[in-house]
PDB file of C-alpha atoms in Angstrom:
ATOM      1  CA  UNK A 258      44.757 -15.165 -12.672  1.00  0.00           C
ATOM      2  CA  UNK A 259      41.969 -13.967 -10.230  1.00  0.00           C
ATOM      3  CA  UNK A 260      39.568 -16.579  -8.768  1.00  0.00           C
ATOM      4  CA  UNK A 261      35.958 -16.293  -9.126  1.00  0.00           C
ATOM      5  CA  UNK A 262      35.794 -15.445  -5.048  1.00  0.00           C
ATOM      6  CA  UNK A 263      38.503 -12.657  -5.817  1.00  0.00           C
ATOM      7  CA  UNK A 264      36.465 -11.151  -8.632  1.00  0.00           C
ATOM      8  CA  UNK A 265      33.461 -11.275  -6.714  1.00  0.00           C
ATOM      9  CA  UNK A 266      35.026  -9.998  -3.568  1.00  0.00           C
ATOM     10  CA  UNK A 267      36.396  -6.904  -6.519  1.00  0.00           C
ATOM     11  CA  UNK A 268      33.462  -6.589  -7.618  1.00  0.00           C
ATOM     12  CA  UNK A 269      31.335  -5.641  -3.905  1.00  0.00           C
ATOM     13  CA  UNK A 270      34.017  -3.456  -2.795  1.00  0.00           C
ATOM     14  CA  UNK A 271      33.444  -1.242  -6.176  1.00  0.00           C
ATOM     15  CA  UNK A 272      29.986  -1.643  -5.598  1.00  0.00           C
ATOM     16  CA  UNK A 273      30.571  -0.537  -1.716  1.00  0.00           C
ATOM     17  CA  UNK A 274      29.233  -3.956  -0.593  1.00  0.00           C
ATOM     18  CA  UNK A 275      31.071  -6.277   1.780  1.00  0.00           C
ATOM     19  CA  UNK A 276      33.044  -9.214   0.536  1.00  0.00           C
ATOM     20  CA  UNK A 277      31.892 -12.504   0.261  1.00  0.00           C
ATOM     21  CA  UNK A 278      33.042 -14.318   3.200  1.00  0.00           C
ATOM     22  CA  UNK A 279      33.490 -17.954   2.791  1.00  0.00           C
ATOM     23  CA  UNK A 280      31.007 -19.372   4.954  1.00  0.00           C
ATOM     24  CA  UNK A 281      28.222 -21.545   3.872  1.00  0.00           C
ATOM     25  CA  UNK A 282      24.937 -19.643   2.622  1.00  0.00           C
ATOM     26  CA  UNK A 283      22.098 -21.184   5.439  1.00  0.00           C
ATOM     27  CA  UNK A 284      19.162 -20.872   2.191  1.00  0.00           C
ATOM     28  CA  UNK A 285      16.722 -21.708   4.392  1.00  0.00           C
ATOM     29  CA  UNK A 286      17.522 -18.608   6.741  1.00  0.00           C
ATOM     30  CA  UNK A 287      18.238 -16.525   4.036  1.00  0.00           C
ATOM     31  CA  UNK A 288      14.798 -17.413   2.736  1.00  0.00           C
ATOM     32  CA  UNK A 289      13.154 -16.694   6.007  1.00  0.00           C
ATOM     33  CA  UNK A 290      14.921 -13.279   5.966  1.00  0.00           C
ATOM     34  CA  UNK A 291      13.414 -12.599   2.423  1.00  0.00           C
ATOM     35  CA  UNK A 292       9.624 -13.861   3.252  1.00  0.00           C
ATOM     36  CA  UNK A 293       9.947 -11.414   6.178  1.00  0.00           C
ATOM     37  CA  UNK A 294      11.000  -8.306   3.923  1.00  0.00           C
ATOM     38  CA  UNK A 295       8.503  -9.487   1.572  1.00  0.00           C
ATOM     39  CA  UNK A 296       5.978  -9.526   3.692  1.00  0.00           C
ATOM     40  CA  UNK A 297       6.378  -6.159   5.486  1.00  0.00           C
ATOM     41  CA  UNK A 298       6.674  -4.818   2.309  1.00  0.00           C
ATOM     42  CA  UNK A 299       3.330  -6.339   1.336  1.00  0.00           C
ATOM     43  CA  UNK A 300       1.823  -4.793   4.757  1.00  0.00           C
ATOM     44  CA  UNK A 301       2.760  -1.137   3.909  1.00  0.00           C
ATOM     45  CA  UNK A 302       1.088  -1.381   0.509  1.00  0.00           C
ATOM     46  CA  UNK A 303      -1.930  -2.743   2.195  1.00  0.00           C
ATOM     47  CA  UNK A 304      -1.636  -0.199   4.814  1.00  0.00           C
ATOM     48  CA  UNK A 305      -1.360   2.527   2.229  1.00  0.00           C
ATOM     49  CA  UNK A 306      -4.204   1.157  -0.014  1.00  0.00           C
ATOM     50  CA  UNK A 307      -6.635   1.025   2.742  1.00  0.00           C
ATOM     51  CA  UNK A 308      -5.790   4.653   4.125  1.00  0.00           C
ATOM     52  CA  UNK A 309      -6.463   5.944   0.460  1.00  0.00           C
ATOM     53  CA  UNK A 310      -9.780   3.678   0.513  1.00  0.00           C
ATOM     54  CA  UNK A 311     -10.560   5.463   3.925  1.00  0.00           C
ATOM     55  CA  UNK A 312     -10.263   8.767   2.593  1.00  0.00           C
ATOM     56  CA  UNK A 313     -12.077   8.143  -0.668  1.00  0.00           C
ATOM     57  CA  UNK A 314     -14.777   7.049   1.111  1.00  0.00           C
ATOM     58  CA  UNK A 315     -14.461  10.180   3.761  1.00  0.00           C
ATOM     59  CA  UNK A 316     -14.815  12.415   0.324  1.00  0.00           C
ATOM     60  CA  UNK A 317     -17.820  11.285  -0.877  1.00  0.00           C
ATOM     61  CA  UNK A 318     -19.976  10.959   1.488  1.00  0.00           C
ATOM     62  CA  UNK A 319     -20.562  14.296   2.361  1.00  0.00           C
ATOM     63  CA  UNK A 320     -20.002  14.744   6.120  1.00  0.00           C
ATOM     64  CA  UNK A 321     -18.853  17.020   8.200  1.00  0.00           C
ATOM     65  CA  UNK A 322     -15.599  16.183   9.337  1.00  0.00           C
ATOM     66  CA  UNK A 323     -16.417  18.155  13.072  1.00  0.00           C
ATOM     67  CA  UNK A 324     -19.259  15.506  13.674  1.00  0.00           C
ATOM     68  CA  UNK A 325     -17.032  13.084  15.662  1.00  0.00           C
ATOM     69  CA  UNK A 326     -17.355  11.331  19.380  1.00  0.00           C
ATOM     70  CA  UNK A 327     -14.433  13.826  20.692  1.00  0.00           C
ATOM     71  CA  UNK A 328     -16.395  17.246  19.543  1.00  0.00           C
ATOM     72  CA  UNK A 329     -19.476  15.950  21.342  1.00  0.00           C
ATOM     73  CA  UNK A 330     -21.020  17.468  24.814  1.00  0.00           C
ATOM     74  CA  UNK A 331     -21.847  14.944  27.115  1.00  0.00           C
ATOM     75  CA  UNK A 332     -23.865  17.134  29.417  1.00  0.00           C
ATOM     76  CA  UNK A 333     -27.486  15.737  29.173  1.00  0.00           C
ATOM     77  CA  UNK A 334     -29.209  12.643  29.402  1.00  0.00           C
ATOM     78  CA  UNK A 335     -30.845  11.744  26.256  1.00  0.00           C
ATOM     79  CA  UNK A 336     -27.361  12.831  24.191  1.00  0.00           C
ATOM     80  CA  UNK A 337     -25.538  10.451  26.805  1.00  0.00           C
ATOM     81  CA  UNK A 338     -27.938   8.066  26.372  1.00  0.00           C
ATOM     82  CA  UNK A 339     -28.135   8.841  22.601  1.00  0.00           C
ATOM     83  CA  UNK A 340     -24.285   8.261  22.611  1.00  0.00           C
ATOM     84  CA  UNK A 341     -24.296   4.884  24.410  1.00  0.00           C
ATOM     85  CA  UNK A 342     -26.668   3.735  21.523  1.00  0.00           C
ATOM     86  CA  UNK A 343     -24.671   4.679  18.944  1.00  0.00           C
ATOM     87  CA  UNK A 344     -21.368   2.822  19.861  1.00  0.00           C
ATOM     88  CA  UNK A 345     -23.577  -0.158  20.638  1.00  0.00           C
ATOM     89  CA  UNK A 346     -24.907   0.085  17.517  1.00  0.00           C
ATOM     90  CA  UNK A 347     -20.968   0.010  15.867  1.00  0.00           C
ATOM     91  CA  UNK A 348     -19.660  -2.302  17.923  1.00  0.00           C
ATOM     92  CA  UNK A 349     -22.553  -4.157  16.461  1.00  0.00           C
ATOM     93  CA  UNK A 350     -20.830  -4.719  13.061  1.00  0.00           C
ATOM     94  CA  UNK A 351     -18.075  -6.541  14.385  1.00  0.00           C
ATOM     95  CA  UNK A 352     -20.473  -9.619  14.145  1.00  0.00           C
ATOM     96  CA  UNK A 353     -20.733 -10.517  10.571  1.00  0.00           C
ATOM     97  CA  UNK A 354     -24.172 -12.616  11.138  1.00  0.00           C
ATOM     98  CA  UNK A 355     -25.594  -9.144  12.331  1.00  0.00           C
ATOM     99  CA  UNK A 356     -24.216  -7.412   9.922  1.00  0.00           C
ATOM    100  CA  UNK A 357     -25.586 -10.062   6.730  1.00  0.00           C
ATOM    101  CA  UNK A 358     -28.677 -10.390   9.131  1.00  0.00           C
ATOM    102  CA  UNK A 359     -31.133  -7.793   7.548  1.00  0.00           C
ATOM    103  CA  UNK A 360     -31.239  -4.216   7.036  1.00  0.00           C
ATOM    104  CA  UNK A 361     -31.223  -1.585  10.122  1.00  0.00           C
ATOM    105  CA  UNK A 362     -32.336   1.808  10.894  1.00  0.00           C
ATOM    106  CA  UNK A 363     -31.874   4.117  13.159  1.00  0.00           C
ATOM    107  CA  UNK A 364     -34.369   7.270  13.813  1.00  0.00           C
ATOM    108  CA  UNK A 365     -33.136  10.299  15.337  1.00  0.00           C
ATOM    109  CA  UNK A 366     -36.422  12.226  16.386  1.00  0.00           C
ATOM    110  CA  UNK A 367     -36.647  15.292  18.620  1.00  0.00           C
ATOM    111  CA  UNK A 368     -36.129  18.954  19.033  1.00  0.00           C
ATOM    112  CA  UNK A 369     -33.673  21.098  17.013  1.00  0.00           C
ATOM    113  CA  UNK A 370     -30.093  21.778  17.884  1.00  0.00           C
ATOM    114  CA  UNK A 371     -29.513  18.668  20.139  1.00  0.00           C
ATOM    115  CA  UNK A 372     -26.838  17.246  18.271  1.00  0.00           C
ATOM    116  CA  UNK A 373     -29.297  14.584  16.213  1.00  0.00           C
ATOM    117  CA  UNK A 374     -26.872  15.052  12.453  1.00  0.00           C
ATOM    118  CA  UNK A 375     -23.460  15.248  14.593  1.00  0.00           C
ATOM    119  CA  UNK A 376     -24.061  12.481  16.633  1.00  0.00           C
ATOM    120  CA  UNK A 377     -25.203  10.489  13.086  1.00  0.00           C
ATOM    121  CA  UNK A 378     -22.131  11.876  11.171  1.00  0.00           C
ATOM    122  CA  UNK A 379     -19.873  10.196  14.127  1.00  0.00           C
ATOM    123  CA  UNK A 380     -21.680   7.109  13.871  1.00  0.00           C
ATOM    124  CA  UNK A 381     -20.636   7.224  10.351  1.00  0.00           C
ATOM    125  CA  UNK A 382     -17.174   8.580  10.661  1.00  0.00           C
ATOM    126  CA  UNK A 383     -16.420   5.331  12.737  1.00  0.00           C
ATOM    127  CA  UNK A 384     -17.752   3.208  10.719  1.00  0.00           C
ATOM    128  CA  UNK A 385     -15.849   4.299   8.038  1.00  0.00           C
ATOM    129  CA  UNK A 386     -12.664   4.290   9.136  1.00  0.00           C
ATOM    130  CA  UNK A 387     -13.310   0.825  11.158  1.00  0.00           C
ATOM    131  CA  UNK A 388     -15.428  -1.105   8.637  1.00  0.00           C
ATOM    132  CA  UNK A 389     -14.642   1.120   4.928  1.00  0.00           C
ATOM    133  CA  UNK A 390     -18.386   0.954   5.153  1.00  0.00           C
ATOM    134  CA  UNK A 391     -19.657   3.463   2.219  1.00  0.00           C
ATOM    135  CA  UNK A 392     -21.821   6.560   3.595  1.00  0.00           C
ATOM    136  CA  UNK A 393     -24.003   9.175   2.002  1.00  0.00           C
ATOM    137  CA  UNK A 394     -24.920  12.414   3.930  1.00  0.00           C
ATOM    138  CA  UNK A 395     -28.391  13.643   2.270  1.00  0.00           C
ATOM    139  CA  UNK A 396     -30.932  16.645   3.485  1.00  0.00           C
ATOM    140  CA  UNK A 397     -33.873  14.988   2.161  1.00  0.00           C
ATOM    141  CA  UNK A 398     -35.654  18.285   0.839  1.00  0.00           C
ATOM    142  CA  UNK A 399     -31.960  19.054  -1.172  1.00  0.00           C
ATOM    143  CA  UNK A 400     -33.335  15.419  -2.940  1.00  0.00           C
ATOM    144  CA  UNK A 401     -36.619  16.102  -3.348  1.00  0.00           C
ATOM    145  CA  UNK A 402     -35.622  19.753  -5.034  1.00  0.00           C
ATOM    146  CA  UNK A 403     -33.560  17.742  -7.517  1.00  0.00           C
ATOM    147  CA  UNK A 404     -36.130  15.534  -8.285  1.00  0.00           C
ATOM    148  CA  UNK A 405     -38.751  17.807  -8.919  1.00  0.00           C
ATOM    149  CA  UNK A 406     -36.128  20.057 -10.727  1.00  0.00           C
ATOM    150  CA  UNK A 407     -35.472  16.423 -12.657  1.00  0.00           C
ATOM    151  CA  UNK A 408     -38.909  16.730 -14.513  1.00  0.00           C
ATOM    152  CA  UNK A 409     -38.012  19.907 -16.274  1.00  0.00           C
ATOM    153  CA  UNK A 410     -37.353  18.523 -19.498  1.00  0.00           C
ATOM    154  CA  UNK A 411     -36.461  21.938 -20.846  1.00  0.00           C
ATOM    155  CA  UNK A 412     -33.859  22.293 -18.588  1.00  0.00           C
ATOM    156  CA  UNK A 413     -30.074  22.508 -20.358  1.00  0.00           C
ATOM    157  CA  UNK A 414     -27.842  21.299 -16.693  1.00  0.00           C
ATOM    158  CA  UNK A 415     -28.522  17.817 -17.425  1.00  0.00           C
ATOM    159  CA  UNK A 416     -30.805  17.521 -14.219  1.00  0.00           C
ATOM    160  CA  UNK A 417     -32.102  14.799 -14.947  1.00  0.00           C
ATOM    161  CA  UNK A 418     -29.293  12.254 -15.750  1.00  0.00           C
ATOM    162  CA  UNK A 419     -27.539  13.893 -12.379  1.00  0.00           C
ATOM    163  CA  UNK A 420     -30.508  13.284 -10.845  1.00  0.00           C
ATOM    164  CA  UNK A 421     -30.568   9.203 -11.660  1.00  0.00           C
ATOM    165  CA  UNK A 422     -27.104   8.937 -10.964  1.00  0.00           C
ATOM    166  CA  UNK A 423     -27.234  10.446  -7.155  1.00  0.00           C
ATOM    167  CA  UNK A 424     -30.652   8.074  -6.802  1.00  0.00           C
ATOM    168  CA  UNK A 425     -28.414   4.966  -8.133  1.00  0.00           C
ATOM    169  CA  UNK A 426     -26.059   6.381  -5.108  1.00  0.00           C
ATOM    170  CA  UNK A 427     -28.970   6.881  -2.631  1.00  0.00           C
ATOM    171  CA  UNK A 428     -29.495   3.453  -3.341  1.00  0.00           C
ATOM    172  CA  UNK A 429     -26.176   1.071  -3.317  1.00  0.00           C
ATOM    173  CA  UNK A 430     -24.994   3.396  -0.384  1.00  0.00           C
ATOM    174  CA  UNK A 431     -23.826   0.828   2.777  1.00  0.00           C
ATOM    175  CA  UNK A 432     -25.253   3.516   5.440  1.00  0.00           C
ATOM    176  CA  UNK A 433     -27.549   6.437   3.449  1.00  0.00           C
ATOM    177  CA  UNK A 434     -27.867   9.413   6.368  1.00  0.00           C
ATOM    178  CA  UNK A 435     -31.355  11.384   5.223  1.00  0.00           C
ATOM    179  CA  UNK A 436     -31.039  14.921   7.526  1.00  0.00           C
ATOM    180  CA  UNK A 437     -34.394  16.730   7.876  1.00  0.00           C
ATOM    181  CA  UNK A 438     -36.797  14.387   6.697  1.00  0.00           C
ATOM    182  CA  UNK A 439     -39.808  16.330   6.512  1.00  0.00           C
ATOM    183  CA  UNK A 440     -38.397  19.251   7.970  1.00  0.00           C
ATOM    184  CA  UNK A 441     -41.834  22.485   7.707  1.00  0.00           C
ATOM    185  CA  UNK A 442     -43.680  19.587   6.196  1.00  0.00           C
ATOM    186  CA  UNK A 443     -46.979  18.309   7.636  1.00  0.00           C
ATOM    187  CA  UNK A 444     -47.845  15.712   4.993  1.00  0.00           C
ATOM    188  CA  UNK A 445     -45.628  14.709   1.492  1.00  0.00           C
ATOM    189  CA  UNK A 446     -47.202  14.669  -1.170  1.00  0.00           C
ATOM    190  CA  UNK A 447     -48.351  11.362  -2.408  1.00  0.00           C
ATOM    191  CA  UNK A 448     -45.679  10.974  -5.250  1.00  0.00           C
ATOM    192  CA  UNK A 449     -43.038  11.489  -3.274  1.00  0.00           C
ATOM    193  CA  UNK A 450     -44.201   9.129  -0.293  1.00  0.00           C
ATOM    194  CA  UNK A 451     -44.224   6.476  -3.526  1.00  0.00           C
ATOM    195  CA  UNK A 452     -40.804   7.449  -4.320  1.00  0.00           C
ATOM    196  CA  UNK A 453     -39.011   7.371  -1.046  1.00  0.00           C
ATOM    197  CA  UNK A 454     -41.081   4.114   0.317  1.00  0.00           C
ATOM    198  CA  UNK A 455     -39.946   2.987  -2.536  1.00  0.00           C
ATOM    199  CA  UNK A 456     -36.176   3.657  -2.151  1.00  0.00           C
ATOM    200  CA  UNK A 457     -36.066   2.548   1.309  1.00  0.00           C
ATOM    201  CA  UNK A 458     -38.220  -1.302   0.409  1.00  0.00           C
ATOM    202  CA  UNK A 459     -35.096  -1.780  -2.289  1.00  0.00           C
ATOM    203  CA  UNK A 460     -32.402  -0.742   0.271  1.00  0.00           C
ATOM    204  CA  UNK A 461     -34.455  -3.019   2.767  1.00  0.00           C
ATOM    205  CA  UNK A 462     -34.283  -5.905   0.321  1.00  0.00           C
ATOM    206  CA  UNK A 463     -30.383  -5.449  -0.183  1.00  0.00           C
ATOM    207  CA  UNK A 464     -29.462  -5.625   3.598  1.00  0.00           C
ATOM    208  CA  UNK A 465     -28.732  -1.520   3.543  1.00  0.00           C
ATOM    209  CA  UNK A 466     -28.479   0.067   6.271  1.00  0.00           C
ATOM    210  CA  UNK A 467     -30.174   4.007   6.970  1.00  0.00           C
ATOM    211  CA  UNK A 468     -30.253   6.648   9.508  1.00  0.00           C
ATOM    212  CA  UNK A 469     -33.987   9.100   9.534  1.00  0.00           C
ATOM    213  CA  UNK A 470     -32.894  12.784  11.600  1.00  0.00           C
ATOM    214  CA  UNK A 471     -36.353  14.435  12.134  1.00  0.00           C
ATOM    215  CA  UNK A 472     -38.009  16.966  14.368  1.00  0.00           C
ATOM    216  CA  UNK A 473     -41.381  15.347  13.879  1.00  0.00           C
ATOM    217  CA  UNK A 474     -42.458  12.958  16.782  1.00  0.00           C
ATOM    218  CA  UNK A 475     -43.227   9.366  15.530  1.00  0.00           C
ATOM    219  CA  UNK A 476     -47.139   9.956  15.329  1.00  0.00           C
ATOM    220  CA  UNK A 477     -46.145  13.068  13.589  1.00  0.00           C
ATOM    221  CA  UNK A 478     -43.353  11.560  11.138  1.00  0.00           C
ATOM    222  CA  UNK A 479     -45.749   8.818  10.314  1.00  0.00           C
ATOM    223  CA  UNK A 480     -48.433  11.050   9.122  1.00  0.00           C
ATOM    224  CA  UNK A 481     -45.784  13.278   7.060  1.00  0.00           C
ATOM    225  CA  UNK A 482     -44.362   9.735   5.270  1.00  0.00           C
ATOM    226  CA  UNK A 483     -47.533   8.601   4.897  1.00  0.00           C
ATOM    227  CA  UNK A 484     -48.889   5.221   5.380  1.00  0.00           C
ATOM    228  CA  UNK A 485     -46.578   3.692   2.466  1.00  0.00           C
ATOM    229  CA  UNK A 486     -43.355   4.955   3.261  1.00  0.00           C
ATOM    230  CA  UNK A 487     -44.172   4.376   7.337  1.00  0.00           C
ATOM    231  CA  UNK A 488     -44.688   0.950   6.658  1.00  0.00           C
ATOM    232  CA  UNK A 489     -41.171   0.524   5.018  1.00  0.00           C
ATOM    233  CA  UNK A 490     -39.828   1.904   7.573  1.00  0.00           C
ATOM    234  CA  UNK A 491     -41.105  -0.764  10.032  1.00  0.00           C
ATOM    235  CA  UNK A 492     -39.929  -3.459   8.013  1.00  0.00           C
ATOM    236  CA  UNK A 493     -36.368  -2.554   9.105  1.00  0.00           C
ATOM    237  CA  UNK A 494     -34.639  -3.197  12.628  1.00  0.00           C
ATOM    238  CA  UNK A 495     -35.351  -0.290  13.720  1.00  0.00           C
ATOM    239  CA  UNK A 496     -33.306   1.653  16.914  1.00  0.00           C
ATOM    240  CA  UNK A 497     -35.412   4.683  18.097  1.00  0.00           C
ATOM    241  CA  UNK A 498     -33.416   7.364  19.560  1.00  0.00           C
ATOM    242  CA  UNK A 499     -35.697  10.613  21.659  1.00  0.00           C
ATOM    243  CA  UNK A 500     -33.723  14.058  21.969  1.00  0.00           C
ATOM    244  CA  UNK A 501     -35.441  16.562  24.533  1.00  0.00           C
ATOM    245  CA  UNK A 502     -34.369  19.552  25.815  1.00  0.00           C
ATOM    246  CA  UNK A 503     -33.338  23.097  24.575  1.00  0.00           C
ATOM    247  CA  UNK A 504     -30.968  23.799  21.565  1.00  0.00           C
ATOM    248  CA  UNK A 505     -27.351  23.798  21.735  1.00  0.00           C
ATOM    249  CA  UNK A 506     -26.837  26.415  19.255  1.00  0.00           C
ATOM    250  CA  UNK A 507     -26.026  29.919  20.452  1.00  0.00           C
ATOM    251  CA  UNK A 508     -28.787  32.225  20.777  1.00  0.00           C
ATOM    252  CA  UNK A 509     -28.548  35.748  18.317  1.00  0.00           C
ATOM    253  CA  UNK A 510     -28.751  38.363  21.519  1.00  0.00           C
ATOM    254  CA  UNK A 511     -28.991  42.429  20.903  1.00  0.00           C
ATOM    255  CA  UNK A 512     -29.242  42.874  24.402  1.00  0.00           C
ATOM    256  CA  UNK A 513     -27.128  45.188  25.835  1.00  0.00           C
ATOM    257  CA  UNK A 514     -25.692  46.131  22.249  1.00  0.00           C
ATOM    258  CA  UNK A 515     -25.596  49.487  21.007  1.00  0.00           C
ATOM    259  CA  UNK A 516     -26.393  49.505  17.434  1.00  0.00           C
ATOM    260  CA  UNK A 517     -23.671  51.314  15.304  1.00  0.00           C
ATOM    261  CA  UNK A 518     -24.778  53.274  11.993  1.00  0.00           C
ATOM    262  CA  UNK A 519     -21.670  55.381  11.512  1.00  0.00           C
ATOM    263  CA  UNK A 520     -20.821  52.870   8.237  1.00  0.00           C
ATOM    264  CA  UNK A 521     -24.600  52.100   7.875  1.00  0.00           C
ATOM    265  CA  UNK A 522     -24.886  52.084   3.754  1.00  0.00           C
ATOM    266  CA  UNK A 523     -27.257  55.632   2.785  1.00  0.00           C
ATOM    267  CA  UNK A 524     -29.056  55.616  -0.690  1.00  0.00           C
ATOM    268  CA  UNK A 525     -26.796  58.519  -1.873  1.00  0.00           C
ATOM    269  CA  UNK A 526     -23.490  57.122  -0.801  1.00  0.00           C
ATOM    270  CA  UNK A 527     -20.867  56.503  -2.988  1.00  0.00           C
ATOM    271  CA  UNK A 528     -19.176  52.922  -2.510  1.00  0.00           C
TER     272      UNK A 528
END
């Protein structure tokens, strides 16, 4: 009659394991060994989990995934300086007390083309991936367009209920980026003043943070946000940032073109 040791022993080599050998189990390593597995097991589902919460977050908030620190020029002073404020201003959250603190904002003000949204999208790419801090990209006329478009109770999109749902959004955002605020506006009109002054008081009160990219100069972006909305502003830490200096963007030139009309499109042509 087999043993039990033989039947065991049987039993791994069908199995293509090793035999038992007869020396003494050490639990307490083999427990060790176990916790280890265990945990690096546990690791690489964290790992995975927060990679998938990375690139949730990268989906939804609407940024350009070229506005990072490595696409950036550093060729000028006030986007060098610009940049040096920015990483401050991340390295920042690594202090919790900061971070629970109050509610911060940082103002991008100056002359088109000098990198104001990129350098504010790789604020908030970092932040993301560092912190899983939640970001919304926004051109603040696309919002005003669907709010006004909101009051058209006639309208058969649903406006209006899409509408409430991206303010909800504009509001429990952790960083809300609003592009072009008052971009080819001199002065907002007076409901709309109410209605952003009032969105940025509630994201005030809830320690949110927000980044303002305008062309206006601050005399000039006060008087378009009126009084109201100004003042709501100031209530935040606030980190002014100046651009100067001529666009980046490359210039449209017909100099020195010749102007071809052979497939120029004629009234009479057949296409």
């Amino acid at each position: 009659m087999q043993s039990i040791k033989n039947k065991i022993d049987q039993l791994a080599k069908t199995l293509g394991r090793k035999p038992v050998d007869d020396q003494p189990v050490d639990y307490q390593s083999l427990r060790s060994v176990y916790q280890q597995q265990a945990n690096n097991d546990i690791k690489k589902i964290q790992q995975q989990a927060k990679k998938e919460r990375i690139h949730n977050i990268h989906g939804r908030s609407d940024l350009n995934p070229k506005w990072t620190f490595d696409n950036l020029i550093e060729d000028s002073e006030d986007v060098i300086e610009a940049i040096s404020i920015a990483k401050s201003f991340i390295a920042a959250h690594d202090d919790v007390d900061w971070r629970q603190s109050g509610s911060h904002m940082m103002i991008f003000y100056g002359d088109y083309g000098r990198g104001k949204s990129h350098i504010a999208g790789a604020i908030a790419h970092e932040l993301i991936d560092q912190y899983e801090i939640s970001v919304l990209y926004r051109q603040l006329s696309t919002l005003l367009e669907m709010r006004f478009s909101s009051f058209d109770y006639n309208a058969q999109d649903n406006i209006g209920e899409k509408f409430r749902e991206v303010n909800q959004e504009l509001l429990n955002v952790d960083l809300l980026i609003l592009d072009e605020v008052c971009v080819n506006e001199t002065i907002l009109k007076k409901n709309t003043q109410s209605w952003l002054g009032n969105l940025l008081r509630q994201r005030l009160v809830n320690n949110k943070n927000c980044i303002l990219i305008t062309n206006h100069n601050l005399s000039e972006l006060e008087n378009a946000l009126g009084h109201y909305c100004f003042e709501s502003i100031k209530e935040y830490d606030t980190y002014r940032v100046q651009f100067s200096g001529p666009s980046r963007r490359k210039a449209l030139s017909l100099e020195n073109e010749e102007t071809d009309y052979s497939n120029a499109y004629h009234p009479n042509q057949v296409r």
